Coordinates of N, CA and C in Angstrom, one line a residue:
Chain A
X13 N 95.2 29.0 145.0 CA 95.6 29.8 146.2 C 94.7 29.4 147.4
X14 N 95.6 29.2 148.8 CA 94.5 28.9 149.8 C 94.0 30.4 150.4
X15 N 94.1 31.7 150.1 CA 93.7 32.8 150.2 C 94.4 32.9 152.0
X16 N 93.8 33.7 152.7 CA 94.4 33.8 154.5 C 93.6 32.3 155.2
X17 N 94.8 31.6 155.9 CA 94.4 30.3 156.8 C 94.7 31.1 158.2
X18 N 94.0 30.2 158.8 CA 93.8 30.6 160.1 C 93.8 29.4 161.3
X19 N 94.4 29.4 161.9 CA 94.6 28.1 163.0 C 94.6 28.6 164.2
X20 N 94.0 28.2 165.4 CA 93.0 27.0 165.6 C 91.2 28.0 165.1
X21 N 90.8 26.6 164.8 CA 89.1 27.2 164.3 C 88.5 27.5 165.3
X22 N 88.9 26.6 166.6 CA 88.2 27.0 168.0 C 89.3 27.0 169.1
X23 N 89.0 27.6 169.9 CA 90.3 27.3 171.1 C 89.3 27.5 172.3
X24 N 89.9 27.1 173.5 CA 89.7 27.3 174.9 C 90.4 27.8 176.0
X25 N 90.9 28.6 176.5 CA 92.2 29.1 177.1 C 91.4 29.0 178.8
X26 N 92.1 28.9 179.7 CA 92.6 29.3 181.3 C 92.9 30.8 181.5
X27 N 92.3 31.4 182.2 CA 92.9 32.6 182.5 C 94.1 32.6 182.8
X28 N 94.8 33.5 182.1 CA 96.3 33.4 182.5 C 97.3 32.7 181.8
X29 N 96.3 31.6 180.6 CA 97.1 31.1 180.0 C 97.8 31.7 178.6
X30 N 98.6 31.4 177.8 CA 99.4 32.4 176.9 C 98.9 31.0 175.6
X31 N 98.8 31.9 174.2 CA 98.6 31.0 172.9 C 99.2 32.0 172.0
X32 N 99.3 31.2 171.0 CA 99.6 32.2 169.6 C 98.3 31.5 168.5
X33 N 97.8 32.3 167.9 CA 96.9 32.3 166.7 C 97.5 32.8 165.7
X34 N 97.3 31.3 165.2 CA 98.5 31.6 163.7 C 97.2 32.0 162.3
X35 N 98.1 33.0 161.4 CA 97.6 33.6 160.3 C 98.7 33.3 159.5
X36 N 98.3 32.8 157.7 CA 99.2 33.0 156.7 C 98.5 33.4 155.5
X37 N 99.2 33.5 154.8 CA 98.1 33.9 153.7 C 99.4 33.8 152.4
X38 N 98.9 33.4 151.1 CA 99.8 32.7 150.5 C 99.7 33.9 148.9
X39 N 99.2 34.9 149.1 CA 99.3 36.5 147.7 C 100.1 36.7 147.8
X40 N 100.9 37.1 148.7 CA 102.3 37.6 148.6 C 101.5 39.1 148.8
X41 N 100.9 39.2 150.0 CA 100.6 40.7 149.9 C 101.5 41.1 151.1
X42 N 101.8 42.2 150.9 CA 102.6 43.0 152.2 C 102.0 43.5 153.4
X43 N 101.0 43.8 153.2 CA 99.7 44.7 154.4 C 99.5 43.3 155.2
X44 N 99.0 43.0 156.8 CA 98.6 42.2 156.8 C 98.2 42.6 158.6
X45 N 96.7 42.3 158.9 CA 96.5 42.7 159.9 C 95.5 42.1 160.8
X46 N 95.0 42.4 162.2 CA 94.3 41.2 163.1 C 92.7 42.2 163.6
X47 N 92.1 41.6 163.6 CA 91.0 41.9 163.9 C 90.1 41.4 165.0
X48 N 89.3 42.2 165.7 CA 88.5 41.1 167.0 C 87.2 41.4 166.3
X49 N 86.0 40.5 166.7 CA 85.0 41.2 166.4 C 84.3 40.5 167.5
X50 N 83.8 41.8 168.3 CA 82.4 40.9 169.5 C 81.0 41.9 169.3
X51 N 80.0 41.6 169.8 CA 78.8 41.7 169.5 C 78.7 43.2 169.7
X52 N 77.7 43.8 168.8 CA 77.6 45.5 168.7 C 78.9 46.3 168.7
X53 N 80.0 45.6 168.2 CA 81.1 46.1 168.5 C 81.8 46.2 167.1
X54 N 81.4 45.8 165.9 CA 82.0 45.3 164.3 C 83.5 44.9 165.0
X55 N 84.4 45.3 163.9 CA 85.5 45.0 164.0 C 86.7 45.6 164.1
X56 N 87.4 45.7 165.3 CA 88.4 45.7 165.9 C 89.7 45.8 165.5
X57 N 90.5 46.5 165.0 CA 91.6 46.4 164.8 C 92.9 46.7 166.3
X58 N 93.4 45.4 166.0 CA 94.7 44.9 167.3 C 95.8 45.1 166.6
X59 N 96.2 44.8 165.9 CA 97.8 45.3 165.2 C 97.6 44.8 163.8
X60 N 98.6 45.3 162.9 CA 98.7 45.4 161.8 C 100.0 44.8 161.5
X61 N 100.8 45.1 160.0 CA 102.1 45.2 159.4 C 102.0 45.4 158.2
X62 N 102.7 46.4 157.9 CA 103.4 46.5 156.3 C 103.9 46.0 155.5
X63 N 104.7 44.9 156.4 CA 105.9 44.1 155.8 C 106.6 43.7 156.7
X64 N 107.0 43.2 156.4 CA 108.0 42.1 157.1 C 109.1 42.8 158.0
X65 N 108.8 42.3 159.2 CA 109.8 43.0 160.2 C 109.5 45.0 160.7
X66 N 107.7 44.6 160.4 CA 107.4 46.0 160.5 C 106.2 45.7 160.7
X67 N 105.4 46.2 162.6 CA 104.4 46.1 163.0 C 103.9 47.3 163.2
X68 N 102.7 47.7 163.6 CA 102.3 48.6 164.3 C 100.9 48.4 165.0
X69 N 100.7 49.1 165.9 CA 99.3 49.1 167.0 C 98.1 49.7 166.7
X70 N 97.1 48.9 166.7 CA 95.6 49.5 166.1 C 95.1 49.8 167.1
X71 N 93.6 49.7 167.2 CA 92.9 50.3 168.0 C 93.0 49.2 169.3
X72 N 93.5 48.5 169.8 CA 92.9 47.4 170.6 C 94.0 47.1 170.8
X73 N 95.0 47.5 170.9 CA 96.4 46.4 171.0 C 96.7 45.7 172.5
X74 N 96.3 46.2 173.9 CA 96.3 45.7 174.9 C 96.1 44.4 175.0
X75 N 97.5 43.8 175.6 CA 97.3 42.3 176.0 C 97.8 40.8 174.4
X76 N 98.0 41.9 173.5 CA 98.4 41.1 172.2 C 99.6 41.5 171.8
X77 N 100.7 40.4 171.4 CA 101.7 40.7 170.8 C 101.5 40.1 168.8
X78 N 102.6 40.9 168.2 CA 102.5 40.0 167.0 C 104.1 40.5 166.6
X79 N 104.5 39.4 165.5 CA 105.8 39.6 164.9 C 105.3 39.6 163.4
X80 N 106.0 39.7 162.9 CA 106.4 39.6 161.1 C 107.4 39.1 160.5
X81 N 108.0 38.1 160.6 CA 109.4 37.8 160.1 C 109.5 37.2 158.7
X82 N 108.1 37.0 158.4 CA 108.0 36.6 156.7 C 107.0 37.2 156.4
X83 N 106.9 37.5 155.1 CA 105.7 38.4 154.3 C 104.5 37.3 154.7
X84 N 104.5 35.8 154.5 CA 103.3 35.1 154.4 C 102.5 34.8 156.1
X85 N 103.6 35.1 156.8 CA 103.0 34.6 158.3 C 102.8 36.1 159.5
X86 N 101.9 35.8 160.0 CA 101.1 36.6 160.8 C 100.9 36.5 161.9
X87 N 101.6 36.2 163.3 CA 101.2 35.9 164.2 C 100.7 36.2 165.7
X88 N 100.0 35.9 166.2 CA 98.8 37.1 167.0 C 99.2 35.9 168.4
X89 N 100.1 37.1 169.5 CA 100.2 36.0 170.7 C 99.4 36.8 171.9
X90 N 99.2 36.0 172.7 CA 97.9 36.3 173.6 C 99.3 36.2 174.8
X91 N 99.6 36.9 175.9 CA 100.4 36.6 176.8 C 99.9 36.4 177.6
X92 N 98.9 36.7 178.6 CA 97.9 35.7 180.0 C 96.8 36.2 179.4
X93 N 96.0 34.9 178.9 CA 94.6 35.3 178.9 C 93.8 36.0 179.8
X94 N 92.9 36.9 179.3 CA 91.7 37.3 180.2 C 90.4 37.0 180.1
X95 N 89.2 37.0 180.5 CA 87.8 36.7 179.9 C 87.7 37.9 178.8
X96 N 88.3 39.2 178.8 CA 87.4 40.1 178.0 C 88.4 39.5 176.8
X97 N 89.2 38.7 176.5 CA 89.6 38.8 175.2 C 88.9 37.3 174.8
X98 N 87.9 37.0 175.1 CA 86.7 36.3 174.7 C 86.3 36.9 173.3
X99 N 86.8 36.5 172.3 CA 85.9 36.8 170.5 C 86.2 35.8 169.3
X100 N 85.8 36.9 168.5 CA 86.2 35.8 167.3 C 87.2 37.0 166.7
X101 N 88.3 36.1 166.1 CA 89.3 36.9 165.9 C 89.8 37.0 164.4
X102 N 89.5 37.9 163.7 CA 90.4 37.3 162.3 C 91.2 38.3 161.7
X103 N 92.0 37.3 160.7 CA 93.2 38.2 160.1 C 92.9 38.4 158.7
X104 N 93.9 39.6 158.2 CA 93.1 39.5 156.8 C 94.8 40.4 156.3
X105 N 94.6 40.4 154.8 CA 95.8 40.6 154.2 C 95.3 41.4 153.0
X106 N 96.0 42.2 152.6 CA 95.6 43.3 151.5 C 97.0 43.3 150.8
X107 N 97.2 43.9 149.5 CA 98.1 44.1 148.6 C 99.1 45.8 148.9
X108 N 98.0 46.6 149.6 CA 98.0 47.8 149.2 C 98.2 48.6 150.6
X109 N 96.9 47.9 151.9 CA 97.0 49.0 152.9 C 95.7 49.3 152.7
X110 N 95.1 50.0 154.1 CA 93.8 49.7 154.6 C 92.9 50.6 153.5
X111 N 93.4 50.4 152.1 CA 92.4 51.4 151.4 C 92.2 50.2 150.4
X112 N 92.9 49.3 150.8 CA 92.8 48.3 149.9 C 92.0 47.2 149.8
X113 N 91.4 46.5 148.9 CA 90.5 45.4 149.6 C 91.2 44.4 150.5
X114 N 90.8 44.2 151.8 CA 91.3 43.1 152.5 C 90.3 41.8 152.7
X115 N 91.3 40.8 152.3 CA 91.1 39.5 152.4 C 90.9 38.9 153.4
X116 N 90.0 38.3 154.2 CA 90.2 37.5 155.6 C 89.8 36.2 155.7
X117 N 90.5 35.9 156.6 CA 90.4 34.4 156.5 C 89.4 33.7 158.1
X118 N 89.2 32.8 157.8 CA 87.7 32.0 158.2 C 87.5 32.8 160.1
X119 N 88.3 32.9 160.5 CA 88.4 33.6 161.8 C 88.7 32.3 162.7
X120 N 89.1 32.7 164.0 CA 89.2 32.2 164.9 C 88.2 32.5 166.3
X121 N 87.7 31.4 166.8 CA 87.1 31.5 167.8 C 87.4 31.2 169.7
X122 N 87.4 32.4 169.9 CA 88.4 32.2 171.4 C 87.3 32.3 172.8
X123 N 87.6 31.5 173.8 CA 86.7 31.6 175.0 C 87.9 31.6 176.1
X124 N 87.7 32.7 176.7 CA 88.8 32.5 177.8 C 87.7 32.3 179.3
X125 N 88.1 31.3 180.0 CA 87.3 31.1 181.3 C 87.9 31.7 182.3
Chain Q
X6 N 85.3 55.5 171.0 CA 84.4 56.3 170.4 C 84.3 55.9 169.0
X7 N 82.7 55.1 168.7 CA 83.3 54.8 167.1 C 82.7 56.1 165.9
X8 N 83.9 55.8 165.1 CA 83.1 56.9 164.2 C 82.7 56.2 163.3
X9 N 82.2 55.3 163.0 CA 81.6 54.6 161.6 C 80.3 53.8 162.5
X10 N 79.3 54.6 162.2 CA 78.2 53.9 163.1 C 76.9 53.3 162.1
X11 N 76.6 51.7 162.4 CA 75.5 51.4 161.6 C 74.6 51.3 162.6
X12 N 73.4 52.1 162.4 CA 72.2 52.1 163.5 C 71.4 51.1 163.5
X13 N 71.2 50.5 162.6 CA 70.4 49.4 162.5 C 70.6 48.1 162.6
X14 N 70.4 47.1 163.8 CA 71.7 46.0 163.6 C 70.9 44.9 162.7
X15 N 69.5 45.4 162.4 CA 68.7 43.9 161.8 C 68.0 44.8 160.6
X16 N 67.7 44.1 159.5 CA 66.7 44.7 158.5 C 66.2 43.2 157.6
X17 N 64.9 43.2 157.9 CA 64.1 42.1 156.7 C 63.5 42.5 155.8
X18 N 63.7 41.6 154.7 CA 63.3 42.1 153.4 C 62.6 41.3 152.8
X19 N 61.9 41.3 151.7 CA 61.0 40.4 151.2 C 62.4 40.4 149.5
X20 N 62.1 38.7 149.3 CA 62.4 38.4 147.8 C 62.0 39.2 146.8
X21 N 63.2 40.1 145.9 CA 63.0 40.9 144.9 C 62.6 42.5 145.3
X22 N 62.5 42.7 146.7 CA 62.3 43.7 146.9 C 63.7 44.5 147.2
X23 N 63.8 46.1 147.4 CA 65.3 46.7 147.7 C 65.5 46.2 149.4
X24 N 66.8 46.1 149.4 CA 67.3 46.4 150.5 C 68.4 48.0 150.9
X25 N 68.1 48.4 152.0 CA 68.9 49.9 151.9 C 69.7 49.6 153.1
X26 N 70.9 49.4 153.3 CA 71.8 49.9 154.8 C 72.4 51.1 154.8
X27 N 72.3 51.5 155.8 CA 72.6 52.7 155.8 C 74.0 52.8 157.2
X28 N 75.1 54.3 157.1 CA 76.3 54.1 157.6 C 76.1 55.3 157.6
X29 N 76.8 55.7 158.8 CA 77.0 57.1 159.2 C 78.4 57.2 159.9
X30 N 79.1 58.5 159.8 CA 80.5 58.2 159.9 C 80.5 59.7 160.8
X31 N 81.4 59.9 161.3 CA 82.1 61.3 162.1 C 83.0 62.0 161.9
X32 N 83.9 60.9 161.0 CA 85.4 61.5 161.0 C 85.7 62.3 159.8
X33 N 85.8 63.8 159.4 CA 85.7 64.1 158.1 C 86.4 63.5 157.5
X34 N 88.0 63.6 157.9 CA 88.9 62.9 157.2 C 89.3 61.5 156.5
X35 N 88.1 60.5 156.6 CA 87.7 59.1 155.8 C 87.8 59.7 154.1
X36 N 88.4 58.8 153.4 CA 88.2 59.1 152.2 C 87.7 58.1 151.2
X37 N 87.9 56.7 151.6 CA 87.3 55.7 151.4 C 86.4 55.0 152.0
X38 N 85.9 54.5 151.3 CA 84.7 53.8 152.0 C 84.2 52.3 151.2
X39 N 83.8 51.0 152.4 CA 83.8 49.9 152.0 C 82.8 48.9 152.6
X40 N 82.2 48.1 151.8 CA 81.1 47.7 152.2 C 81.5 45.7 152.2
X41 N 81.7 45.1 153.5 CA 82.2 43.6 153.4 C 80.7 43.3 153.8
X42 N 80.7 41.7 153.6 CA 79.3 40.8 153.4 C 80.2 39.8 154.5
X43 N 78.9 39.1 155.3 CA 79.9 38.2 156.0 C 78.6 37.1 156.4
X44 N 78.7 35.6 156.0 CA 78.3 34.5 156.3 C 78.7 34.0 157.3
X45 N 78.0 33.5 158.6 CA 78.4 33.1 159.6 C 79.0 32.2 159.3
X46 N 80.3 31.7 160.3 CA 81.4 30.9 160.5 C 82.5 31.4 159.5
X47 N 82.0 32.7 158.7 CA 83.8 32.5 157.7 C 83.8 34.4 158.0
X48 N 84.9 34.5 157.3 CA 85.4 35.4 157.4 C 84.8 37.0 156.6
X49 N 84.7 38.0 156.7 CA 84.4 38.6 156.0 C 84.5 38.8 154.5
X50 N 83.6 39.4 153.4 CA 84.3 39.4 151.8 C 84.1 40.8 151.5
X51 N 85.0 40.9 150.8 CA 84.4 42.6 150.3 C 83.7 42.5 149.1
X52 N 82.8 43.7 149.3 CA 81.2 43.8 148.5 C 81.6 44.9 147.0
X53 N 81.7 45.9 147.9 CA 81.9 47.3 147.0 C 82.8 48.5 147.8
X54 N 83.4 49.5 147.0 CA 83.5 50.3 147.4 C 83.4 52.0 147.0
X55 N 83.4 52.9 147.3 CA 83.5 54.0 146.8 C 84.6 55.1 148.0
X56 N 85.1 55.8 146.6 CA 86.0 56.8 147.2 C 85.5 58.3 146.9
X57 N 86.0 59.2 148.1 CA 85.1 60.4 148.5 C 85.2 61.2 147.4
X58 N 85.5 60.9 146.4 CA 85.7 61.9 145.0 C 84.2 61.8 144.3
X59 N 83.5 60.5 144.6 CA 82.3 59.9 144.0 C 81.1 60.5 144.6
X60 N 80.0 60.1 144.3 CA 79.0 60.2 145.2 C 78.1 58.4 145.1
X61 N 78.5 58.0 143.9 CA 77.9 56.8 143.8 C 78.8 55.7 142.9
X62 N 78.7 54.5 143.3 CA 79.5 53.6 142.6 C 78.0 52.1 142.7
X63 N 78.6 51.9 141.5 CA 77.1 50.7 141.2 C 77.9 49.5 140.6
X64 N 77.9 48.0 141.2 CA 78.3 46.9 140.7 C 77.2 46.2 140.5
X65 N 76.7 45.1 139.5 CA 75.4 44.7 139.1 C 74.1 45.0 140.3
X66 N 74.3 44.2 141.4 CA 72.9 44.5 142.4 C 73.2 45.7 143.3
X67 N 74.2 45.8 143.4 CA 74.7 46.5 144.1 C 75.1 48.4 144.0
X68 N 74.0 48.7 145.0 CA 74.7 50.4 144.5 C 75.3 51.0 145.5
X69 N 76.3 51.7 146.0 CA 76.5 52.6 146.9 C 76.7 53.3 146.7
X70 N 75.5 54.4 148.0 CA 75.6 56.0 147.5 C 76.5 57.2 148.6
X71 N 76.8 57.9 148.1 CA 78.0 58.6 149.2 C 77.3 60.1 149.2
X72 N 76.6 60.4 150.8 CA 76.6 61.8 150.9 C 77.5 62.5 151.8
X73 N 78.9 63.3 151.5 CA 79.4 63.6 152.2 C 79.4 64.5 152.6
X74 N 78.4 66.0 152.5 CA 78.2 66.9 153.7 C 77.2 66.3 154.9
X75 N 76.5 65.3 154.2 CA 76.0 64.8 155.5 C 76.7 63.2 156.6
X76 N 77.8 63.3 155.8 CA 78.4 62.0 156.2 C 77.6 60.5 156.9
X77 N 77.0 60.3 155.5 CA 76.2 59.3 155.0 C 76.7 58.4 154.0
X78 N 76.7 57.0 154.0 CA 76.8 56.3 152.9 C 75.6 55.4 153.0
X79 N 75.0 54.5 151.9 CA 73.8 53.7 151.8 C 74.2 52.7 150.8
X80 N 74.0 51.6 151.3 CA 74.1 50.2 150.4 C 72.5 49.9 150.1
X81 N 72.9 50.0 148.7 CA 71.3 49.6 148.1 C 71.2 48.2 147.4
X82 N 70.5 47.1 147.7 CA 70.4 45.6 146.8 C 69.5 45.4 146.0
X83 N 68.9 45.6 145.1 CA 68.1 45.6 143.9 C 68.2 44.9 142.9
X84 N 67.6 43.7 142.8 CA 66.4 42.8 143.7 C 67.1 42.1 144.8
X85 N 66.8 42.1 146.0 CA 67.5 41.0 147.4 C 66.8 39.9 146.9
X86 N 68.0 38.9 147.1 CA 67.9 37.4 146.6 C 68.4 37.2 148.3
X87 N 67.4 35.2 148.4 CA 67.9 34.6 149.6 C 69.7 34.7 150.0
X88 N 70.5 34.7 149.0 CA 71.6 34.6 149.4 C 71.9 35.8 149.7
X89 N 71.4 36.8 149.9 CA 72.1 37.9 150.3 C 72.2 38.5 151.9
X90 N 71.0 37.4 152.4 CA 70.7 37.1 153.6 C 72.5 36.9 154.9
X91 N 72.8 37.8 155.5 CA 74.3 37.9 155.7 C 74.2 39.0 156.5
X92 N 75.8 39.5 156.9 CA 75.8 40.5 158.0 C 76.5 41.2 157.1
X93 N 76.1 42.5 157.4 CA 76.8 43.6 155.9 C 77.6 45.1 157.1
X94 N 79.4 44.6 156.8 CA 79.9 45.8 157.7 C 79.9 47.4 156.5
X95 N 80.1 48.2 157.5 CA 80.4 49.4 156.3 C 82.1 49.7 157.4
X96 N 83.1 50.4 156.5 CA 84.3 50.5 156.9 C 84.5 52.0 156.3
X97 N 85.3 52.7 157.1 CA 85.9 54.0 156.2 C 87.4 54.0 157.2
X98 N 87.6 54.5 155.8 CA 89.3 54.8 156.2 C 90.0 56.2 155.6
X99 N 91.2 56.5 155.8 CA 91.8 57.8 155.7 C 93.2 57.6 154.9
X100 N 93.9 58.3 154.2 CA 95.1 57.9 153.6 C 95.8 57.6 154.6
X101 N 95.9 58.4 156.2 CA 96.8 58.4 156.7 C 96.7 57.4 158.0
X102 N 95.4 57.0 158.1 CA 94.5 56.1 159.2 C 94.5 54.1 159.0
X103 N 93.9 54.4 159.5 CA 93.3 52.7 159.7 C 91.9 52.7 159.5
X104 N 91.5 51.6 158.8 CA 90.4 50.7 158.7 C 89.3 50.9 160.2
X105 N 88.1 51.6 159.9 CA 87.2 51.3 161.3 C 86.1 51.0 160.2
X106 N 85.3 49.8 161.5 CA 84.2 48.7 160.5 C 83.0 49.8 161.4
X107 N 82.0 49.7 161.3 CA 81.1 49.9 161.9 C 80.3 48.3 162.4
X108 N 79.3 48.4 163.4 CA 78.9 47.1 164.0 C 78.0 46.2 163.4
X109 N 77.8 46.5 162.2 CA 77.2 45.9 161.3 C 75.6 45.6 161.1
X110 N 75.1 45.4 160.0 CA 73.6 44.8 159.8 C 73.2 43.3 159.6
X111 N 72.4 42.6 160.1 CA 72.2 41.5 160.0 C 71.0 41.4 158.6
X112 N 71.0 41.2 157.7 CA 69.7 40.9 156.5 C 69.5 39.7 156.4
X113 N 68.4 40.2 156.3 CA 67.2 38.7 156.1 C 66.3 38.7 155.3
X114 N 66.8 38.4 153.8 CA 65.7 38.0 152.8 C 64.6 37.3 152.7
X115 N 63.4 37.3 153.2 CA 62.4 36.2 153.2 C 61.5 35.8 151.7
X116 N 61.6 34.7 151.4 CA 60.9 34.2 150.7 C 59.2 35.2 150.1

């Protein structure tokens, strides 16, 4: 099993510019959720899902969309970049729901100028 | 407002000696609680955890202790080995809540 992938390792954005940050993860878990983490700050919850065709909003959701249209894919879209969404971002996937152990994958690294 | 607060962002330790982190939380209503390890460049891993029914849960090096009138948890490493050297989050959560990490500890095993 490749456990949660994460694409791109690094990025660069323009203010204003729009990306998606792709997550998969290949357990077949249903839970599956996005995380920011910036300095003194741990980690961030931006949106979540249960399942498939079922999201919801964490602590952070401003400025990020996501869908669910398959249990395995995860995707975290940025609509105009800003500098404050400058972090490192990662997704992680559980079997169970946030009591569950979650899995995360390598993270992503974002600089918005 | 966070309620899962680690006060300490750095702790060094000598080889073979304990390491102790410590977590303080706000929210009565957390019932679990979770301790991830994280090596720069990758992703977080989960360590241990204990649920509020406990006061202590022990995996080989690893102990965590749970005081919940004082809404306290402590990760204990006994003996800290170089590799344990990493950023250690503490997380609590609620049946009915979400996951909050606190901002984590940096360790540093020294030789």
């Amino acid at each position: 099993n490749a456990g949660v992938t994460q694409t791109p390792k690094f990025q660069v954005l323009k203010t204003g510019q729009s990306m998606t940050l792709q997550c998969a993860q290949d357990m077949n878990h249903e839970y599956m959720s996005w995380y920011r983490q910036d300095p003194g700050m741990g980690l961030r919850l931006i949106h979540y899902s249960v399942g498939a065709g079922i999201t919801d909003q964490g602590e952070v959701p401003n400025g990020y969309n996501v869908s669910r249209s398959t249990t395995e894919d995860f995707p975290l879209r940025l609509l105009s970049a800003a500098p404050s969404q400058t972090s490192v971002y990662f997704c992680a996937s559980s079997r169970d729901g946030n009591t569950d152990t979650q899995y995360f994958g390598p993270g992503t690294r974002l600089t918005v100028l | 407002d966070q309620q899962v607060k680690q006060n300490s962002p750095s702790l060094s330790v000598q080889e073979g000696r304990i390491s102790i982190l410590n977590c303080d939380y706000t929210n009565s209503m957390f019932d679990y609680f979770l301790w991830y390890k994280k090596y720069p460049a990758e992703g977080p891993t989960f360590l241990i955890s204990i649920s509020s029914i406990k006061d202590k849960n022990e995996d080989g090096r690893f102990t965590v202790f749970l005081n919940k009138s004082a809404k306290h948890l402590s990760l204990h490493i006994v003996p800290s080995q170089p590799g344990d050297s990493a950023v250690y989050f503490c997380a609590a959560s609620s049946s009915n809540g979400k996951l909050q990490f606190g901002a984590g500890t940096q360790v540093v095993v020294t030789p």
